[in-house]
Amino acid sequence: MLNLTRDASVHFVTPDTKRAALNGADVFLHAPADRAAKNMCALGPIELEGLCLFRSGLWLPSGAAPVRFGVTVRSDAEVVVGEWSFDHSGANERRWGANFEVPSGRYLVDLWTMMAPEALGNVRAWAKFIAPTIWSEPEWFLQTNARGLGRSETELSYDEPDPWGYERNSDDAMRRARLLSAIPRRSYERTLDIGCGDGFITFSLPGAQVTGCDFSDKAIARAIEKQAQRADGERFAFISADALNLRTRLTGVYDLVVVTGVLYPHYIGTSWSVVDETLRSFMRPQGILVACHIHDWTPHRFKATRVRQSFYRYRDYTHCLEVFTA
Amino acid sequence: MILLYHKVDLSPRTMWWVSVDAFERQMSALSDRQVVTLDEYDHSNPDHVVISFDGVYADILRYAAPTMRRRAYPFELFVVGDTIGQSNWFDVSEPPARFASLSELDELVALGARLQWHTASHADPATLDDAALDRELTVDPALRAKFGAKHFRWFAYPHGRVDARTAARVQQHFAGAVACDDVGPGGAWGLPRKTVVENTRLQRNHISLIVPNYNYGAYVGQAIESALAQTSPADEILVIDDASTDGSLDIIDNYRGEVRVEVNETNLGIVECFRKAVNLTRGEYIAFLGADNRLRCDFIQCCRELLDANPRTAIAFTDVALFGPLAPWKAERLAGHPYSRVSEAFGDTDTGERVFWWCFQPPPNITAGTLVAHNFIHGSSMYRRAAYEEVGGYRSAGHAEDKDLFARMVEAGWRAAHARMPLLEYRQHSAEQANTAVGLELAVTQYRAEIARLRRRIAELERHANAAPPQ
């Protein structure tokens, strides 16, 4: 997979270099007023071979006239291998792509914009190619199985220990204390902490055996380091797993299931019923489920009997802490 | 009606994706209809529904098929022969997706699917010569051999285009065909299909949820929150305040963006207030939620399905979870109730909190007399407006107005159906024991949000004032 703006050298080819910009993985181009000229950004040279899938998001601001977005693939010797374009209008993002096949070699990929013939002189036509990327078919196939909504950002965060400053922030000490005191006091054999991060809450949970899981491998690695330094380290186990795929990694049921800060759309999409079913499948009959989340981001839909509910301020948000039994 | 789905997944990423939650809601909405196979389908029967998937995408196995199996709905899968097990690389404007493999198709058939044909490579028939077109319409013999004669009897036109040349050949090879739009040429060789998207609504009946409040300011916030958290949302939520004197409106006002609020100027009392509320709403199904109680998130979905399943059912009632400081006392009192069992769901020896499940075992024939003597249909049951109007609605009767209403419905020949889950959380408390903590928490939450909004607005206005050019 080649993210064209990160993995290839970028060379803006326009009369006025201020009219184009790079923004992370995206390319901004300003469509010229003169309909004959393209505003163009050349990327490469890059090695390509076989079936190539070019994919990009296309974006225009509101009030922009229609713009023709295009991509041209040229060989090293300036021979145009293929050219594709698409007329896009309206303030929205859409996906676009083109597939092509080339013999092994080095190629240049031009991304360009042109005013659509009927719309001269529209100065608002800042057009954006969003994350232009070239895939091979096998890479695309692997992507079809990739889940990990939100995973890469979280992974990057855990390059640093305690990326959100839980150990230093009194609000987090408070939320941990509230959660612990909401757990009914009884003896728990098996406890499961979903979204454990580096163990901020996990190490304080009751249970003869406590299992923490998180979809960030790096967070789990940090948790395991902390576990090694504890006298009671044997009580704990950490695994790297996606909340929705937990059943492929864990068997059996738990007396206490804790889930914190995980059930948000950027992690689990908008499919609450899958989450509800998965988490409840880990509860033994009349076991306890404790869920703590930012109130506005979570629709609170567990098909279980709610025995406790409280709301409190957490940083700039309101937390909803609930205890269920089923 | 024939429904057409493509991908069902965790999130809808383009219009061809439907989230699992939306899919569940849509399948639940079919409780008042008959889901049939294409072979059984009668286009002139408004209650017949066929559920079809084109592709066939692998995610269907994980995210749609279990629901179909649970509800015993048959479903039709239109296979594009060359793409079995492949990725969707040729689909330039869609995010990555994978088509079901042969073994996944096997599993889908085991869960109730029929396989049908959607050409070999989804090529546009207009671009093909006769030989190529024949190839597209021929079902791979290996697939026929593997799956047998019940499958591949139907065809779906690719690219939504039905041309005469293709149609003629289709009639030679298949028992029938479906279009890809809801216009379609009609008839057995081009049945229209409705493309389902994320916010497609299949529910025919509308639900009015009414929260009557009188001086339960401490609790009404929780009640409204539970109404807003339903898996199958109400079409309207009406909070009607009967001239409370405890500042309830402070809490209720914060929800005005999400619910309708009606405030009685003088206290009307239960019967008049309830009658007024019913008249202010329009849903075919009605449920009252006491301001001191809460609903489990699937209350509306389960009750609605029971009413949908039988037009003679007027009442859907549920089991109950008893909570609150007086729950143990209530549980004890219920021990002798002939048609129910009480069991402890939860106990905390530190705080003394106990929660109980009150589960009903109604007699096979529910009569009005039974209900009057030993009521087991809680006032928060969902009922049919038509039945309500037929028996004259709530009235003053000397005993509980809800028990009276349901007894009259049963007397008039309507049925009551029972959902065997504790979908209503019924708070047991005395007037003095109003535990204000949670009520205050919610109020503070709302105030904080309002303050943040006002601060942002002030900042905006200040910026605007500062930016104004000097005269």
XYZ file of N, CA, C and O in Angstrom, chain A residues 160-259:
400
model
N 3.852 6.736 24.150
C 4.229 7.306 25.451
C 3.514 6.554 26.546
O 2.381 6.148 26.372
N 4.142 6.417 27.723
C 3.387 5.805 28.825
C 2.284 6.750 29.277
O 2.434 7.961 29.207
N 1.173 6.193 29.686
C 0.064 6.969 30.244
C -0.297 8.175 29.353
O -0.215 9.325 29.780
N -0.671 7.894 28.117
C -0.846 8.976 27.142
C -1.904 10.005 27.524
O -1.816 11.151 27.105
N -2.908 9.614 28.292
C -3.934 10.599 28.654
C -3.769 11.129 30.062
O -4.665 11.762 30.620
N -2.640 10.838 30.650
C -2.337 11.438 31.950
C -3.216 10.970 33.090
O -3.499 11.729 34.010
N -3.655 9.717 33.047
C -4.535 9.255 34.123
C -3.862 9.301 35.494
O -4.486 9.620 36.502
N -2.544 8.958 35.524
C -1.903 8.862 36.832
C -1.733 10.234 37.480
O -1.505 10.340 38.680
N -1.832 11.277 36.658
C -1.547 12.619 37.189
C -2.808 13.437 37.419
O -2.753 14.533 37.918
N -3.946 12.943 36.985
C -5.142 13.783 36.955
C -6.106 13.358 38.057
O -6.491 12.201 38.150
N -6.517 14.323 38.871
C -7.378 13.966 40.005
C -8.750 13.476 39.551
O -9.387 12.683 40.240
N -9.194 13.924 38.375
C -10.475 13.426 37.870
C -10.426 11.915 37.628
O -11.408 11.208 37.805
N -9.262 11.437 37.199
C -9.162 10.002 36.939
C -9.057 9.227 38.238
O -9.600 8.119 38.352
N -8.355 9.787 39.223
C -8.319 9.133 40.531
C -9.760 9.044 41.053
O -10.185 8.019 41.601
N -10.522 10.113 40.851
C -11.905 10.149 41.311
C -12.757 9.118 40.588
O -13.537 8.388 41.206
N -12.599 9.007 39.267
C -13.459 8.057 38.553
C -13.118 6.626 38.903
O -13.988 5.764 38.966
N -11.844 6.386 39.187
C -11.473 5.037 39.604
C -12.086 4.722 40.957
O -12.649 3.648 41.171
N -12.026 5.703 41.872
C -12.593 5.492 43.207
C -14.099 5.255 43.123
O -14.650 4.359 43.773
N -14.774 6.051 42.294
C -16.229 5.881 42.166
C -16.577 4.511 41.593
O -17.519 3.852 42.027
N -15.819 4.105 40.600
C -16.119 2.823 39.983
C -15.917 1.694 40.990
O -16.761 0.804 41.144
N -14.809 1.751 41.705
C -14.534 0.690 42.675
C -15.604 0.637 43.758
O -16.017 -0.441 44.189
N -16.070 1.819 44.186
C -17.075 1.771 45.252
C -18.454 1.391 44.729
O -19.319 1.014 45.499
N -18.656 1.450 43.421
C -19.949 1.028 42.877
C -20.035 -0.493 42.742
O -21.127 -1.043 42.575
N -18.894 -1.163 42.822
C -18.899 -2.625 42.678
C -19.390 -3.227 43.982
O -18.788 -2.987 45.028
N -20.467 -4.005 43.971
C -20.944 -4.597 45.221
C -19.862 -5.477 45.817
O -19.165 -6.202 45.101
N -19.717 -5.385 47.120
C -18.613 -6.085 47.753
C -18.998 -7.527 48.013
O -19.840 -7.829 48.815
N -18.383 -8.407 47.276
C -18.561 -9.841 47.491
C -17.322 -10.491 46.918
O -16.457 -9.815 46.382
N -17.234 -11.802 47.026
C -15.983 -12.388 46.529
C -16.176 -12.757 45.053
O -17.161 -13.374 44.672
N -15.257 -12.324 44.256
C -15.321 -12.599 42.822
C -14.181 -13.536 42.460
O -13.023 -13.279 42.787
N -14.513 -14.601 41.773
C -13.472 -15.520 41.321
C -12.784 -14.966 40.079
O -11.587 -14.788 40.040
N -13.576 -14.709 39.052
C -13.034 -14.287 37.753
C -13.578 -12.913 37.392
O -14.794 -12.703 37.364
N -12.655 -11.997 37.104
C -13.009 -10.630 36.726
C -12.451 -10.330 35.343
O -11.342 -10.772 35.013
N -13.197 -9.593 34.539
C -12.762 -9.221 33.189
C -12.828 -7.710 33.055
O -13.868 -7.117 33.344
N -11.742 -7.091 32.637
C -11.711 -5.633 32.451
C -11.521 -5.363 30.959
O -10.461 -5.648 30.398
N -12.543 -4.817 30.323
C -12.502 -4.587 28.879
C -12.159 -3.133 28.618
O -12.816 -2.241 29.135
N -11.120 -2.912 27.808
C -10.650 -1.546 27.599
C -9.718 -1.162 28.736
O -9.765 -0.050 29.246
N -8.849 -2.100 29.135
C -8.044 -1.911 30.345
C -6.910 -0.916 30.145
O -6.321 -0.460 31.125
N -6.556 -0.597 28.885
C -5.433 0.315 28.657
C -4.171 -0.269 29.273
O -3.877 -1.453 29.108
N -3.443 0.534 30.023
C -2.246 -0.003 30.657
C -2.508 -0.472 32.082
O -1.588 -0.585 32.883
N -3.777 -0.695 32.405
C -4.104 -1.284 33.706
C -4.492 -0.267 34.763
O -4.517 -0.601 35.950
N -4.832 0.936 34.351
C -5.117 2.005 35.316
C -6.147 1.585 36.359
O -6.008 1.872 37.553
N -7.204 0.917 35.894
C -8.207 0.453 36.851
C -8.006 -1.020 37.188
O -8.256 -1.465 38.318
N -7.493 -1.762 36.227
C -7.413 -3.224 36.356
C -6.759 -3.670 37.650
O -7.257 -4.570 38.347
N -5.639 -3.016 38.007
C -4.879 -3.503 39.153
C -5.597 -3.287 40.474
O -5.217 -3.856 41.494
N -6.645 -2.464 40.474
C -7.394 -2.243 41.715
C -8.664 -3.071 41.804
O -9.382 -2.994 42.794
N -8.980 -3.831 40.770
C -10.251 -4.549 40.753
C -10.206 -5.776 41.656
O -9.156 -6.431 41.772
N -11.353 -6.110 42.261
C -11.411 -7.339 43.059
C -11.480 -8.559 42.142
O -11.880 -8.447 40.982
N -11.073 -9.707 42.654
C -11.160 -10.940 41.867
C -9.938 -11.789 42.093
O -8.821 -11.269 42.164
N -10.158 -13.103 42.220
C -9.028 -14.010 42.419
C -8.185 -14.039 41.138
O -6.965 -14.122 41.173
N -8.876 -13.977 39.986
C -8.204 -13.941 38.688
C -8.758 -12.759 37.924
O -9.958 -12.713 37.675
N -7.898 -11.825 37.535
C -8.368 -10.645 36.804
C -7.722 -10.631 35.427
O -6.501 -10.660 35.302
N -8.548 -10.577 34.404
C -8.049 -10.526 33.033
C -8.336 -9.163 32.449
O -9.477 -8.701 32.486
N -7.320 -8.507 31.925
C -7.514 -7.211 31.286
C -7.349 -7.372 29.794
O -6.465 -8.089 29.346
N -8.198 -6.699 28.996
C -7.979 -6.752 27.563
C -8.177 -5.379 26.947
O -8.949 -4.552 27.429
N -7.438 -5.151 25.852
C -7.477 -3.865 25.165
C -7.077 -4.135 23.730
O -6.331 -5.085 23.463
N -7.549 -3.306 22.786
C -7.155 -3.607 21.412
C -5.800 -3.010 21.035
O -5.296 -3.249 19.962
N -5.196 -2.258 21.958
C -3.889 -1.687 21.663
C -2.794 -2.605 22.173
O -2.666 -2.816 23.386
N -1.995 -3.143 21.264
C -0.907 -4.037 21.677
C 0.064 -3.306 22.601
O 0.582 -3.869 23.564
N 0.297 -2.045 22.290
C 1.287 -1.301 23.090
C 0.778 -1.066 24.501
O 1.530 -1.138 25.462
N -0.519 -0.781 24.625
C -1.074 -0.577 25.962
C -0.926 -1.854 26.771
O -0.531 -1.821 27.944
N -1.201 -2.986 26.136
C -1.087 -4.266 26.843
C 0.362 -4.519 27.235
O 0.654 -5.003 28.336
N 1.281 -4.163 26.354
C 2.701 -4.355 26.691
C 3.046 -3.549 27.941
O 3.757 -4.021 28.840
N 2.537 -2.349 28.025
C 2.816 -1.520 29.212
C 2.167 -2.123 30.452
O 2.730 -2.084 31.549
N 0.971 -2.666 30.270
C 0.293 -3.275 31.423
C 1.108 -4.457 31.942
O 1.234 -4.656 33.158
N 1.647 -5.224 31.002
C 2.424 -6.401 31.411
C 3.693 -5.984 32.146
O 4.116 -6.623 33.110
N 4.295 -4.880 31.719
C 5.468 -4.366 32.460
C 5.092 -4.031 33.881
O 5.813 -4.343 34.821
N 3.951 -3.354 34.035
C 3.528 -2.979 35.384
C 3.197 -4.213 36.226
O 3.495 -4.279 37.422
N 2.621 -5.205 35.573
C 2.262 -6.445 36.266
C 3.511 -7.109 36.832
O 3.510 -7.629 37.954
N 4.592 -7.072 36.049
C 5.812 -7.760 36.460
C 6.387 -7.148 37.732
O 7.107 -7.793 38.477
N 6.046 -5.877 37.974
C 6.600 -5.216 39.150
C 5.745 -5.368 40.390
O 6.039 -4.788 41.431
N 4.657 -6.119 40.286
C 3.758 -6.238 41.416
C 3.960 -7.569 42.129
O 4.193 -8.595 41.488
N 3.816 -7.513 43.460
C 3.936 -8.741 44.241
C 2.786 -9.693 43.912
O 2.952 -10.914 43.903
N 1.603 -9.126 43.596
C 0.436 -9.992 43.319
C 0.259 -10.191 41.814
O -0.839 -10.453 41.335
N 1.337 -10.032 41.056
C 1.255 -10.097 39.600
C 0.566 -11.332 39.046
O -0.063 -11.281 37.999
N 0.662 -12.449 39.769
C 0.067 -13.685 39.250
C -1.439 -13.638 39.140
O -2.030 -14.464 38.457
N -2.055 -12.714 39.886
C -3.521 -12.622 39.823
C -4.000 -12.131 38.476
O -5.160 -12.262 38.127
N -3.082 -11.500 37.714
C -3.515 -10.776 36.514
C -3.061 -11.463 35.238
O -2.059 -12.155 35.206
N -3.834 -11.224 34.187
C -3.444 -11.678 32.855
C -3.895 -10.593 31.888
O -4.954 -9.992 32.086
N -3.097 -10.317 30.874
C -3.473 -9.288 29.907
C -3.437 -9.852 28.506
O -2.507 -10.570 28.142
N -4.453 -9.524 27.730
C -4.440 -9.965 26.338
C -4.834 -8.805 25.435
O -5.592 -7.913 25.822
N -4.295 -8.869 24.248
C -4.618 -7.851 23.255
C -5.786 -8.381 22.431
O -5.668 -9.411 21.789
N -6.917 -7.719 22.527
C -8.100 -8.211 21.809
C -9.066 -7.064 21.587
O -9.176 -6.162 22.393
N -9.772 -7.142 20.500
C -10.815 -6.210 20.135
C -12.086 -6.606 20.893
O -12.427 -7.775 20.919
N -12.757 -5.659 21.515
C -13.937 -5.988 22.331
C -14.949 -6.845 21.578
O -15.588 -7.723 22.145
N -15.095 -6.606 20.281
C -16.118 -7.337 19.543
C -15.658 -8.726 19.137
O -16.466 -9.561 18.764
N -14.368 -8.987 19.216
C -13.858 -10.302 18.829
C -13.409 -11.103 20.030
O -12.720 -12.106 19.893
N -13.798 -10.649 21.222
C -13.297 -11.283 22.435
C -13.555 -12.772 22.496
O -12.779 -13.524 23.050
N -14.695 -13.189 21.948
C -15.038 -14.607 22.058
C -14.041 -15.501 21.351
O -13.977 -16.707 21.617
N -13.269 -14.927 20.427
C -12.265 -15.779 19.779
C -11.033 -15.941 20.665
O -10.174 -16.768 20.400
N -10.942 -15.115 21.707
C -9.745 -15.158 22.553
C -10.013 -15.685 23.959
O -9.107 -16.147 24.637
N -11.237 -15.543 24.416
C -11.526 -15.926 25.804
C -12.701 -16.894 25.858
O -13.649 -16.759 25.102
N -12.609 -17.827 26.790
C -13.740 -18.746 26.972
C -14.307 -18.549 28.369
O -13.680 -17.930 29.227
N -15.470 -19.110 28.569
C -16.041 -19.127 29.911
C -16.754 -17.834 30.260
O -16.909 -16.932 29.439
N -17.211 -17.767 31.493
C -17.938 -16.599 31.973
C -17.241 -16.023 33.203
O -16.381 -16.664 33.800
N -17.625 -14.807 33.528
C -16.975 -14.066 34.596
C -17.991 -13.625 35.638
O -19.161 -13.419 35.335
N -17.514 -13.489 36.864
C -18.388 -13.018 37.935
C -18.548 -11.510 37.880
O -19.568 -10.967 38.286
N -17.514 -10.837 37.397
C -17.534 -9.379 37.310
C -16.936 -8.962 35.970
O -15.824 -9.378 35.630
N -17.691 -8.178 35.218
C -17.194 -7.640 33.950
C -17.208 -6.125 34.057
O -18.233 -5.541 34.406
N -16.069 -5.510 33.795
C -15.976 -4.052 33.857
C -15.642 -3.554 32.455
O -14.760 -4.102 31.802
N -16.359 -2.552 31.982
C -16.040 -1.984 30.673
C -16.043 -0.465 30.791
O -17.020 0.137 31.242
